[in-house]
């Protein structure tokens, strides 16, 4: 029988480089989530502005009329279709939401919200205001689709609210974004709500 002796400088632990630690991967996951949601908001803004044929600019038969009458730049209302026809009749807020349909001030608030939220999420700047506005927009959308069709409590809008909270609390703008630079600017240091 033979005995194999180990050298005393060997270790059982696998050495993991610092850039592969869990917090780095989590930061990257948050950044990916932030960018994906930013693209979602910014795309909704662009599609409604120019009627690019995805959610806006397609008629009942599926014909696409890019840059047509449905485009916001051509006088189309980005809120009228959904608020007039998408709010369920048994929604407790039906009258409130249908009363908002097609109002110019509602269209402007909605579109500026989509643009602002999309830009803040894509760039990782102004995350407190951007995620708060995103959560508020999702809350209005959640209220507009009540009662829910597929689940009595949770739908994609509620998940969006949760994601906005996670992005805000997780400092998601600092990885793959301009958050580090933005947070060190004088105006943000003097007004932390702009972080």
Backbone as numpy.savetxt, mean C-alpha at the origin, in Angstrom:
# Nx Ny Nz CAx CAy CAz Cx Cy Cz
40.76 -50.63 18.59 39.91 -49.48 18.59 40.81 -48.25 18.59
40.45 -47.32 17.73 41.26 -46.10 17.68 40.43 -44.91 18.16
41.10 -43.94 18.65 40.46 -42.73 19.15 40.88 -41.57 18.27
39.90 -40.81 17.84 40.20 -39.62 17.03 40.07 -38.41 17.95
41.10 -37.65 18.01 41.10 -36.46 18.85 40.81 -35.23 17.99
39.95 -34.40 18.50 39.63 -33.14 17.83 40.61 -32.07 18.23
40.86 -31.20 17.30 41.68 -30.05 17.66 40.82 -29.10 18.47
41.40 -28.44 19.41 40.64 -27.59 20.32 40.14 -26.31 19.67
40.64 -25.93 18.50 40.21 -24.67 17.88 39.01 -24.87 16.94
38.50 -26.09 16.79 37.33 -26.33 15.96 36.06 -26.06 16.76
35.04 -25.56 16.08 33.77 -25.29 16.75 32.65 -26.03 16.06
31.59 -26.28 16.82 30.41 -26.93 16.26 29.50 -25.94 15.55
29.57 -24.68 15.93 28.66 -23.67 15.39 29.05 -23.30 13.97
28.07 -23.11 13.15 28.29 -22.64 11.79 28.37 -21.12 11.85
29.40 -20.57 11.29 29.56 -19.12 11.29 28.74 -18.53 10.14
27.82 -17.65 10.47 26.97 -17.00 9.48 27.45 -15.57 9.33
27.71 -15.14 8.10 28.12 -13.76 7.90 27.08 -12.79 8.45
27.53 -11.64 8.89 26.64 -10.66 9.53 25.53 -10.20 8.60
25.79 -10.13 7.30 24.76 -9.64 6.39 23.64 -10.65 6.16
23.75 -11.84 6.71 22.70 -12.85 6.56 21.91 -13.07 7.84
22.04 -12.19 8.79 21.31 -12.40 10.04 19.81 -12.17 9.83
19.03 -12.60 10.79 17.58 -12.56 10.65 17.04 -11.15 10.49
17.60 -10.19 11.20 17.05 -8.85 11.10 17.24 -8.28 9.70
18.34 -8.61 9.05 18.56 -8.14 7.69 17.52 -8.74 6.75
17.27 -10.04 6.88 16.26 -10.67 6.03 14.88 -10.13 6.31
14.58 -9.86 7.58 13.28 -9.29 7.92 13.15 -7.88 7.35
14.21 -7.08 7.45 14.19 -5.73 6.87 13.96 -5.79 5.37
14.58 -6.75 4.71 14.39 -6.90 3.26 12.97 -7.35 2.93
12.42 -8.22 3.77 11.03 -8.65 3.56 10.08 -7.47 3.72
10.30 -6.65 4.75 9.48 -5.45 4.94 9.62 -4.49 3.77
10.84 -4.32 3.29 11.06 -3.43 2.15 10.35 -3.95 0.91
10.37 -5.25 0.70 9.67 -5.85 -0.43 8.17 -5.62 -0.31
7.63 -5.81 0.88 6.21 -5.56 1.12 5.87 -4.09 0.87
6.72 -3.18 1.36 6.52 -1.74 1.18 6.50 -1.38 -0.30
7.47 -1.88 -1.05 7.57 -1.57 -2.47 6.38 -2.15 -3.24
5.98 -3.37 -2.91 4.83 -3.99 -3.58 3.55 -3.19 -3.34
3.32 -2.77 -2.11 2.13 -1.97 -1.82 2.25 -0.59 -2.46
3.46 -0.04 -2.52 3.65 1.25 -3.20 3.30 1.16 -4.67
3.74 0.09 -5.32 3.41 -0.11 -6.73 1.90 -0.26 -6.90
1.26 -0.96 -5.98 -0.20 -1.15 -6.06 -0.92 0.20 -6.02
-0.56 1.06 -5.08 -1.20 2.37 -4.98 -0.87 3.25 -6.18
0.39 3.27 -6.58 0.79 4.11 -7.70 0.16 3.63 -9.00
0.07 2.31 -9.18 -0.57 1.79 -10.38 -2.05 2.17 -10.41
-2.74 2.08 -9.30 -4.15 2.47 -9.26 -4.30 3.93 -9.68
-3.39 4.78 -9.20 -3.42 6.20 -9.59 -3.24 6.34 -11.10
-2.24 5.69 -11.67 -1.97 5.81 -13.10 -3.10 5.24 -13.95
-3.64 4.09 -13.55 -4.73 3.47 -14.30 -5.98 4.34 -14.31
-6.31 4.93 -13.18 -7.50 5.78 -13.11 -7.26 7.12 -13.80
-6.03 7.61 -13.77 -5.73 8.89 -14.42 -5.80 8.77 -15.94
-5.25 7.69 -16.49 -5.12 7.56 -17.94 -5.99 6.47 -18.56
-6.80 5.76 -17.76 -7.64 4.67 -18.25 -6.81 3.70 -19.08
-5.88 3.04 -18.42 -4.94 2.15 -19.11 -5.51 0.78 -19.44
-6.77 0.54 -19.07 -7.43 -0.68 -19.49 -7.38 -1.83 -18.52
-6.99 -1.58 -17.29 -6.99 -2.65 -16.30 -8.27 -2.52 -15.47
-8.29 -1.74 -14.42 -9.53 -1.53 -13.67 -10.35 -0.40 -14.30
-9.71 0.46 -15.05 -10.37 1.62 -15.67 -10.13 1.57 -17.17
-11.15 1.89 -17.95 -10.99 1.94 -19.40 -11.41 0.69 -20.12
-12.08 -0.22 -19.43 -12.58 -1.44 -20.06 -14.10 -1.46 -19.91
-14.81 -1.67 -21.04 -16.27 -1.68 -20.96 -16.80 -3.06 -20.58
-18.13 -3.20 -20.54 -18.79 -4.44 -20.12 -18.39 -5.64 -20.98
-18.13 -5.39 -22.27 -17.78 -6.48 -23.19 -16.28 -6.80 -23.17
-15.50 -6.05 -22.40 -14.07 -6.29 -22.32 -13.24 -5.49 -23.30
-13.88 -4.58 -24.05 -13.14 -3.74 -24.98 -12.37 -2.67 -24.21
-11.12 -2.48 -24.60 -10.25 -1.51 -23.92 -10.26 -0.20 -24.68
-10.46 0.89 -23.95 -10.44 2.24 -24.51 -9.40 3.05 -23.73
-8.12 2.76 -23.99 -7.05 3.46 -23.26 -7.12 4.95 -23.56
-6.91 5.72 -22.52 -6.93 7.18 -22.61 -8.28 7.71 -23.08
-9.33 6.91 -22.89 -10.67 7.29 -23.34 -11.42 8.12 -22.31
-12.75 8.10 -22.44 -13.61 8.93 -21.59 -13.53 8.58 -20.12
-13.18 7.34 -19.78 -13.11 6.94 -18.38 -11.89 7.53 -17.67
-10.91 8.00 -18.43 -9.69 8.56 -17.84 -10.01 9.82 -17.05
-9.39 9.95 -15.90 -9.59 11.14 -15.07 -9.16 12.40 -15.81
-8.11 12.31 -16.61 -7.65 13.49 -17.36 -8.64 13.90 -18.45
-9.55 13.01 -18.80 -10.57 13.32 -19.81 -11.94 13.55 -19.19
-11.99 13.77 -17.89 -13.25 14.09 -17.23 -13.94 12.93 -16.55
-13.39 11.73 -16.63 -13.97 10.59 -15.94 -13.79 10.71 -14.43
-14.71 10.13 -13.69 -14.63 10.16 -12.23 -14.04 8.85 -11.73
-12.92 8.91 -11.01 -12.32 7.68 -10.50 -13.10 7.03 -9.37
-14.06 7.73 -8.78 -14.82 7.17 -7.66 -16.26 6.81 -8.02
-16.78 7.39 -9.08 -18.21 7.24 -9.37 -18.64 5.80 -9.60
-17.90 5.05 -10.40 -18.31 3.69 -10.72 -18.44 2.81 -9.50
-17.40 2.76 -8.68 -17.44 1.89 -7.51 -18.45 2.39 -6.48
-18.43 3.68 -6.19 -19.33 4.18 -5.15 -20.79 4.16 -5.58
-21.06 4.20 -6.88 -22.45 4.13 -7.35 -22.95 2.69 -7.46
-22.07 1.79 -7.91 -22.53 0.43 -8.22 -21.84 -0.67 -7.41
-20.73 -0.38 -6.74 -19.97 -1.40 -6.04 -20.30 -1.56 -4.58
-20.98 -0.59 -3.99 -21.34 -0.67 -2.57 -22.60 -1.53 -2.45
-22.55 -2.63 -1.70 -23.73 -3.50 -1.58 -24.95 -2.75 -1.05
-26.12 -3.13 -1.54 -27.36 -2.46 -1.14 -27.63 -2.62 0.35
-27.17 -3.72 0.96 -27.41 -3.93 2.39 -26.26 -3.40 3.27
-25.38 -2.62 2.67 -24.29 -1.99 3.42 -24.88 -0.95 4.37
-24.48 -0.95 5.65 -25.03 0.03 6.58 -24.66 1.48 6.24
-23.65 1.67 5.40 -23.22 3.01 5.01 -23.54 3.31 3.54
-24.46 2.55 2.96 -24.77 2.66 1.54 -25.09 4.09 1.13
-25.97 4.75 1.84 -26.36 6.12 1.50 -25.20 7.09 1.57
-24.35 6.92 2.56 -23.18 7.79 2.71 -22.24 7.65 1.51
-21.90 6.41 1.16 -20.94 6.20 0.08 -21.52 6.56 -1.29
-22.78 6.21 -1.56 -23.35 6.57 -2.85 -23.51 8.09 -2.97
-23.69 8.77 -1.85 -23.76 10.23 -1.86 -22.43 10.89 -2.21
-21.34 10.18 -2.00 -20.00 10.71 -2.33 -19.64 10.50 -3.79
-20.33 9.59 -4.46 -19.97 9.18 -5.82 -19.93 10.35 -6.78
-18.81 10.47 -7.48 -18.68 11.45 -8.54 -18.42 12.88 -8.11
-18.38 13.16 -6.82 -18.07 14.52 -6.36 -16.61 14.84 -6.67
-16.36 16.02 -7.21 -15.00 16.40 -7.60 -14.04 16.38 -6.42
-14.48 16.86 -5.27 -13.58 16.90 -4.11 -13.22 15.49 -3.64
-14.16 14.55 -3.77 -13.88 13.16 -3.41 -12.88 12.56 -4.40
-13.09 12.84 -5.69 -12.15 12.36 -6.71 -10.74 12.88 -6.44
-10.62 14.17 -6.15 -9.31 14.76 -5.89 -8.66 14.17 -4.64
-9.41 14.04 -3.56 -8.84 13.45 -2.34 -8.40 12.01 -2.58
-9.22 11.25 -3.28 -8.91 9.86 -3.56 -7.64 9.75 -4.42
-7.58 10.53 -5.48 -6.44 10.45 -6.39 -5.15 10.97 -5.75
-5.24 12.07 -5.00 -4.06 12.56 -4.30 -3.61 11.55 -3.25
-4.56 10.88 -2.62 -4.23 9.83 -1.66 -3.49 8.68 -2.32
-4.01 8.20 -3.46 -3.34 7.11 -4.18 -1.92 7.50 -4.57
-1.76 8.70 -5.11 -0.44 9.17 -5.54 0.50 9.34 -4.34
0.03 10.03 -3.32 0.87 10.28 -2.14 1.29 9.02 -1.43
0.35 8.12 -1.23 0.66 6.85 -0.55 1.63 6.04 -1.41
1.36 5.97 -2.71 2.24 5.23 -3.60 3.67 5.75 -3.59
3.83 7.07 -3.66 5.17 7.66 -3.67 5.88 7.45 -2.34
5.17 7.67 -1.22 5.83 7.50 0.08 6.27 6.06 0.28
5.45 5.11 -0.12 5.82 3.71 0.05 6.95 3.30 -0.89
6.91 3.74 -2.13 7.98 3.38 -3.06 9.32 3.97 -2.64
9.32 5.21 -2.20 10.58 5.87 -1.84 11.00 5.62 -0.40
10.08 5.22 0.45 10.40 4.99 1.85 10.53 6.26 2.66
9.90 7.33 2.20 9.96 8.61 2.92 8.56 8.99 3.38
8.48 9.76 4.46 7.18 10.17 4.96 6.30 8.99 5.33
6.91 7.95 5.86 6.19 6.70 6.11 5.08 6.85 7.14
5.24 7.70 8.13 4.19 7.85 9.14 2.91 8.38 8.51
3.03 9.43 7.72 1.85 10.01 7.07 1.35 9.08 5.98
2.26 8.52 5.19 1.86 7.63 4.09 1.12 6.39 4.56
1.65 5.75 5.61 0.99 4.53 6.10 -0.30 4.85 6.84
-0.35 6.00 7.53 -1.61 6.40 8.19 -2.68 6.68 7.14
-2.30 7.38 6.07 -3.25 7.65 4.99 -3.67 6.36 4.29
-2.72 5.45 4.10 -3.05 4.16 3.49 -4.01 3.36 4.35
-3.78 3.34 5.66 -4.69 2.62 6.57 -6.07 3.26 6.55
-6.14 4.58 6.51 -7.43 5.27 6.46 -8.17 4.96 5.16
-7.44 4.96 4.04 -8.08 4.64 2.76 -8.60 3.20 2.77
-7.79 2.28 3.28 -8.24 0.89 3.39 -9.45 0.77 4.31
-9.49 1.55 5.39 -10.63 1.51 6.31 -11.91 1.96 5.61
-11.83 3.03 4.81 -13.00 3.47 4.05 -13.43 2.40 3.05
-12.47 1.78 2.37 -12.80 0.73 1.41 -13.42 -0.48 2.10
-12.90 -0.81 3.28 -13.46 -1.91 4.06 -14.92 -1.62 4.41
-15.18 -0.41 4.89 -16.54 -0.03 5.25 -17.46 -0.03 4.04
-16.92 0.30 2.86 -17.73 0.37 1.65 -18.15 -1.00 1.13
-17.43 -2.06 1.46 -17.78 -3.38 0.93 -18.55 -4.24 1.93
-18.86 -3.70 3.09 -19.64 -4.46 4.09 -21.03 -4.74 3.56
-21.65 -5.84 3.88 -21.09 -7.01 4.55 -20.16 -7.77 3.60
-19.14 -8.36 4.16 -18.14 -9.06 3.36 -18.72 -10.31 2.73
-18.26 -10.63 1.53 -18.79 -11.77 0.79 -18.22 -13.11 1.23
-16.90 -13.18 1.45 -16.24 -14.47 1.62 -15.82 -14.79 3.04
-15.87 -13.83 3.94 -15.42 -14.02 5.31 -16.17 -13.01 6.15
-16.65 -13.38 7.31 -17.45 -12.43 8.09 -16.64 -11.27 8.69
-15.30 -11.37 8.74 -14.51 -10.33 9.39 -13.36 -9.83 8.52
-12.56 -10.74 7.97 -11.31 -10.36 7.31 -11.46 -10.36 5.79
-10.97 -9.29 5.17 -10.83 -9.26 3.72 -9.53 -8.55 3.38
-9.27 -8.34 2.10 -7.99 -7.75 1.70 -7.81 -6.33 2.23
-8.89 -5.61 2.45 -8.77 -4.24 2.97 -8.30 -4.24 4.43
-8.82 -5.17 5.22 -8.37 -5.28 6.61 -6.91 -5.72 6.66
-6.53 -6.63 5.78 -5.12 -7.04 5.70 -4.26 -5.83 5.31
-4.75 -4.99 4.42 -4.02 -3.78 4.03 -3.81 -2.85 5.21
-4.81 -2.71 6.08 -4.67 -1.88 7.28 -3.56 -2.44 8.17
-3.56 -3.75 8.34 -2.53 -4.39 9.17 -1.15 -4.19 8.56
-1.04 -4.35 7.25 0.25 -4.15 6.58 0.74 -2.72 6.76
-0.15 -1.74 6.64 0.26 -0.35 6.84 0.81 -0.14 8.25
0.18 -0.76 9.24 0.67 -0.64 10.62 2.05 -1.29 10.77
2.22 -2.47 10.18 3.51 -3.17 10.26 4.60 -2.36 9.58
4.30 -1.79 8.42 5.30 -0.98 7.72 5.69 0.25 8.52
4.72 0.87 9.17 5.02 2.06 9.98 5.85 1.69 11.20
5.48 0.63 11.88 6.18 0.23 13.10 7.54 -0.39 12.82
7.72 -0.95 11.63 8.95 -1.66 11.31 10.02 -0.81 10.64
9.81 0.50 10.56 10.79 1.38 9.90 11.15 0.84 8.51
10.13 0.49 7.75 10.33 -0.17 6.46 10.95 0.72 5.39
10.98 2.01 5.61 11.54 2.90 4.60 13.05 2.98 4.58
13.70 2.39 5.57 15.16 2.52 5.66 15.91 1.48 4.85
15.30 0.38 4.50 15.93 -0.64 3.66 15.40 -0.47 2.24
16.30 -0.35 1.29 15.97 -0.15 -0.12 15.09 1.07 -0.33
15.25 2.06 0.49 14.49 3.29 0.37 15.34 4.47 0.80
14.75 5.63 0.78 15.45 6.86 1.14 15.20 7.26 2.59
14.70 6.34 3.39 14.33 6.64 4.77 15.46 7.14 5.64
16.65 6.54 5.54 17.78 7.00 6.36 18.10 8.46 6.04
18.23 8.77 4.76 18.52 10.14 4.36 17.40 11.09 4.78
16.16 10.70 4.48 14.99 11.52 4.78 14.90 11.84 6.27
15.10 10.85 7.10 14.96 11.04 8.55 16.04 11.94 9.14
17.15 12.14 8.42 18.22 13.01 8.90 18.11 14.43 8.37
17.12 14.71 7.52 16.98 16.08 7.03 16.49 16.97 8.16
16.81 18.25 8.06 16.49 19.19 9.13 14.98 19.31 9.35
14.22 19.37 8.27 12.77 19.53 8.41 12.15 18.33 9.12
12.64 17.13 8.84 12.10 15.93 9.49 12.56 15.86 10.94
13.79 16.25 11.21 14.26 16.27 12.60 13.45 17.26 13.43
13.03 18.37 12.82 12.21 19.36 13.53 10.74 18.97 13.61
10.29 18.13 12.68 8.89 17.70 12.62 8.86 16.17 12.45
9.01 15.42 13.54 9.12 13.95 13.46 7.91 13.27 12.82
6.77 13.93 12.75 5.60 13.32 12.11 5.89 13.03 10.64
6.88 13.71 10.07 7.23 13.50 8.66 8.13 12.30 8.43
8.53 11.60 9.50 9.41 10.43 9.33 8.77 9.40 8.44
